[in-house]
C-alpha positions as a Python dict, from the first residue, in 0.01 Angstrom:
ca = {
    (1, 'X'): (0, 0, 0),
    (2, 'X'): (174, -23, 284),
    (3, 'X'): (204, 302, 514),
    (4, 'X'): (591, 403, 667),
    (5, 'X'): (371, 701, 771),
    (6, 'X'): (238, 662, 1199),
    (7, 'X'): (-91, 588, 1235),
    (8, 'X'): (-397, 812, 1260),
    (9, 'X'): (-655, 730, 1521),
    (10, 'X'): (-874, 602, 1263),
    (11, 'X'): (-973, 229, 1223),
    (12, 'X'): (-834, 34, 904),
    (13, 'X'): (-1069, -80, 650),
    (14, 'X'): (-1044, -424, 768),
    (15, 'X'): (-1131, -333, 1140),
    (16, 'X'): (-1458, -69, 1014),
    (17, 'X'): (-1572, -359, 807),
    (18, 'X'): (-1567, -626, 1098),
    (19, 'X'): (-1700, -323, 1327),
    (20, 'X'): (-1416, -404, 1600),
    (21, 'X'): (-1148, -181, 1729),
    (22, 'X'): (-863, -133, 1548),
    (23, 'X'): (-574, -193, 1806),
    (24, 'X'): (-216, -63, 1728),
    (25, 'X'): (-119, -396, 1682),
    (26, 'X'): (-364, -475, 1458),
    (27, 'X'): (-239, -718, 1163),
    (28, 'X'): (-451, -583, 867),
    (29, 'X'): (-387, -237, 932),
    (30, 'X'): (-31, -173, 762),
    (31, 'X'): (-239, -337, 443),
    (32, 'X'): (-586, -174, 413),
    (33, 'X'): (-597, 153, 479),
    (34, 'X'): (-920, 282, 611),
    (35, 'X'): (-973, 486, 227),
    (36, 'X'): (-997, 142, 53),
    (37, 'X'): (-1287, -39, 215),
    (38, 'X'): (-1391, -200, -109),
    (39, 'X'): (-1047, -398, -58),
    (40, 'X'): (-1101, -547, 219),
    (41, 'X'): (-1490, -604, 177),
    (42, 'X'): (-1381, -822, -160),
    (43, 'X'): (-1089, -1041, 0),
    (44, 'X'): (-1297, -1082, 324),
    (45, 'X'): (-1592, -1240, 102),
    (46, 'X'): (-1328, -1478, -81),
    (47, 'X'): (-1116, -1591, 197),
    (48, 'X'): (-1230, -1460, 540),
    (49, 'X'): (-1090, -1265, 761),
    (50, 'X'): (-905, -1573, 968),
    (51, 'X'): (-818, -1732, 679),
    (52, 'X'): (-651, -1405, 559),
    (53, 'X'): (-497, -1383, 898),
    (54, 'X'): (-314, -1682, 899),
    (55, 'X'): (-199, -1674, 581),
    (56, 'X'): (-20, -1360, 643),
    (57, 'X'): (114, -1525, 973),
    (58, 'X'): (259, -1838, 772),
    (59, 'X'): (450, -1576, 477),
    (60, 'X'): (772, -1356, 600),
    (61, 'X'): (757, -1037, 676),
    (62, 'X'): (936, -841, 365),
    (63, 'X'): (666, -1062, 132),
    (64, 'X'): (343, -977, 317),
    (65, 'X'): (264, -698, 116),
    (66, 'X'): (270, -825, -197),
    (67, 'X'): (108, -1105, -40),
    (68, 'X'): (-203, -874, 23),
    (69, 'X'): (-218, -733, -334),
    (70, 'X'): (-211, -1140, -473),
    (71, 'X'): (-484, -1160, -231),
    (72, 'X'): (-692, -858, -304),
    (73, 'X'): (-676, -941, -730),
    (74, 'X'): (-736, -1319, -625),
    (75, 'X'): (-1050, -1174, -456),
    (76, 'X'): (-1152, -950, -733),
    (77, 'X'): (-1138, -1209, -1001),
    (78, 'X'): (-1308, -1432, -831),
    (79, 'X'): (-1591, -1212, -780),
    (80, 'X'): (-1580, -1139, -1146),
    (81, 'X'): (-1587, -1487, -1231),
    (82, 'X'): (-1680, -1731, -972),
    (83, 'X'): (-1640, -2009, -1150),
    (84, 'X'): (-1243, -1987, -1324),
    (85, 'X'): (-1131, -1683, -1107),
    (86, 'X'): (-721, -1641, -1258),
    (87, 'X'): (-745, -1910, -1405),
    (88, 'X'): (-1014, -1792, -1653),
    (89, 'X'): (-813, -1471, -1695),
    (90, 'X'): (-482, -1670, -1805),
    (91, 'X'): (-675, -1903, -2046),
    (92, 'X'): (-788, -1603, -2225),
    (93, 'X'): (-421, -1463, -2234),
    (94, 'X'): (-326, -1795, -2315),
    (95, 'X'): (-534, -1771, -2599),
    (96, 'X'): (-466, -1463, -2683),
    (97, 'X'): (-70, -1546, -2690),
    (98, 'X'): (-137, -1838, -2931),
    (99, 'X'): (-338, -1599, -3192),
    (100, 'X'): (-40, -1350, -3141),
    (101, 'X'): (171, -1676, -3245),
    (102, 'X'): (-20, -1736, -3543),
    (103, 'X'): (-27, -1360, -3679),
    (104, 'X'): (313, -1318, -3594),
    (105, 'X'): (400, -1667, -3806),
    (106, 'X'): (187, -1562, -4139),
    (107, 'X'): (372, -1211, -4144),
    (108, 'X'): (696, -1378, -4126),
    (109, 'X'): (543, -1538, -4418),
    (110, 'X'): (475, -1233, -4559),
    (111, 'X'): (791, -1100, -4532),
    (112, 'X'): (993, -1363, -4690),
    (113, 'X'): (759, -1365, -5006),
    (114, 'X'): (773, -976, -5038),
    (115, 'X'): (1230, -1071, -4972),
    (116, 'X'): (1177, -1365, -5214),
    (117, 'X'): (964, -1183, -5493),
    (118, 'X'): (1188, -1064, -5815),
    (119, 'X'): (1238, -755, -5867),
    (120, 'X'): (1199, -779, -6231),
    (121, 'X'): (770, -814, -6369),
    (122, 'X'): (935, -1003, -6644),
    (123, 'X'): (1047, -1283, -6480),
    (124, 'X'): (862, -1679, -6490),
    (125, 'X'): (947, -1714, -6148),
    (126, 'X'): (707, -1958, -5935),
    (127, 'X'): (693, -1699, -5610),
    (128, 'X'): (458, -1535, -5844),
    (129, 'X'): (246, -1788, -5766),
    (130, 'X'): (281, -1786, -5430),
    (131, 'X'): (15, -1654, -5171),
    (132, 'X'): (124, -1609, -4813),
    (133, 'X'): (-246, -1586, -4704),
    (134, 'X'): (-306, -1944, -4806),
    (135, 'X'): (-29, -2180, -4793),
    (136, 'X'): (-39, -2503, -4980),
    (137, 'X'): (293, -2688, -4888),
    (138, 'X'): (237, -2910, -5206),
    (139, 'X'): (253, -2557, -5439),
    (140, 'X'): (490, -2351, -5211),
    (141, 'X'): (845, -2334, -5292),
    (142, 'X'): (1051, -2519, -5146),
    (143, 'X'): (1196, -2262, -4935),
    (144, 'X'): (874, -2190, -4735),
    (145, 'X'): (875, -2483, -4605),
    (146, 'X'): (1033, -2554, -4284),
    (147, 'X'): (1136, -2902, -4296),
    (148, 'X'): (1446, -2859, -4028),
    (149, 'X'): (1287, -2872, -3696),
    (150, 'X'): (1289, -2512, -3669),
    (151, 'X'): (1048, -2273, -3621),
    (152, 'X'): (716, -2428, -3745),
    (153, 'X'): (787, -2701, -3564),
    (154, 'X'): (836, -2556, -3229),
    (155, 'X'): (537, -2371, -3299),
    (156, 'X'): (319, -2648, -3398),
    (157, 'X'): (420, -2796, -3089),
    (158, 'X'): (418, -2553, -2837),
    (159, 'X'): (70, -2431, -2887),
    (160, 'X'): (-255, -2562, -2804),
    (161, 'X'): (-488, -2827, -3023),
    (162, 'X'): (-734, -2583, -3157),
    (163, 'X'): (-1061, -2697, -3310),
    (164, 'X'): (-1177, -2449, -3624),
    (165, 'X'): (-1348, -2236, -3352),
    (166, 'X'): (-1013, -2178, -3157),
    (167, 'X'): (-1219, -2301, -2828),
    (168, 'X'): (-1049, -2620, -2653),
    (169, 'X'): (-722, -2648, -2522),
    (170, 'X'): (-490, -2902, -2356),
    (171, 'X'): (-763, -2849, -2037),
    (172, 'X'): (-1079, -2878, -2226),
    (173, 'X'): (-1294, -2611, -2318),
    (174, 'X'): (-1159, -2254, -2269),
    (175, 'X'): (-1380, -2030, -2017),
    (176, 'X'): (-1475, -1754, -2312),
    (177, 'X'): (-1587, -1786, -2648),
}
């Protein structure tokens, strides 16, 4: 993003799109290079131009650049979705992270009934009973159930109250279905 390389006599994108010189001192021209108008246009309709300014004024030096490309996907989410902008975007990882939770709990399940099952067709063994897709803790062995504090637990309370639908969280509704 940022050029080492000197500077052409062409204006940055920042300077075209505010149809002002660009000086050699200019502050948004180490940041938007005069190929990526589309940049600048986006974080110019978020935040405006001053605001951008004195943001980059108030943040040190070695962090201004990634600085700009917070800014920039800021911009462009928010223009995607005006009314959650990032925060719409982690909700929906959020949620996504929770069902990842859940899938990765009912293979573990799997896993220790396939480790559990006998070996032998012959056997009365309860686990033959057993079906990982639809736990019952009053018919599952006893060793299915986590009773310890350990995993389910954590689980169960590390993740978000989920109505049937898998729509609300611990802020309400979630921004997509």
């Amino acid at each position: 993003m940022k050029s080492n390389e000197p500077r052409s006599s062409s204006s940055c994108a920042a300077c075209k799109f505010l149809k002002r010189r660009c000086t050699t001192t200019c502050q948004f021209a180490p940041y938007f290079r005069s190929d990526e108008p589309k940049k600048f246009a986006n974080v110019h309709k978020v935040f405006g131009a001053s605001n951008v300014i004195k943001i980059l004024n108030e943040v040190p030096q070695d962090q201004r650049e990634d600085t700009v490309n917070s800014l920039v996907y800021e911009a462009e989410v928010r223009l995607r979705d005006p009314v959650y902008g990032c925060i719409g975007a982690i909700a929906s990882l959020q949620r996504k992270m929770v069902e990842l939770q859940h899938d990765l709990m009912v293979t573990k399940a799997h896993l220790a009934y396939y480790e559990a099952k006998p070996s032998s067709t012959t056997s009365n063994c309860s686990l033959l009973d057993y079906d990982p897709l639809n736990v019952n803790i009053i018919n599952t062995p006893s060793f299915f159930v986590d009773t310890s504090g350990g995993f389910l637990d954590s689980f169960c309370q590390n993740t978000f109250a989920m109505d049937q639908t898998g729509s609300n969280n611990e802020f309400g509704q979630f921004p997509f279905p």
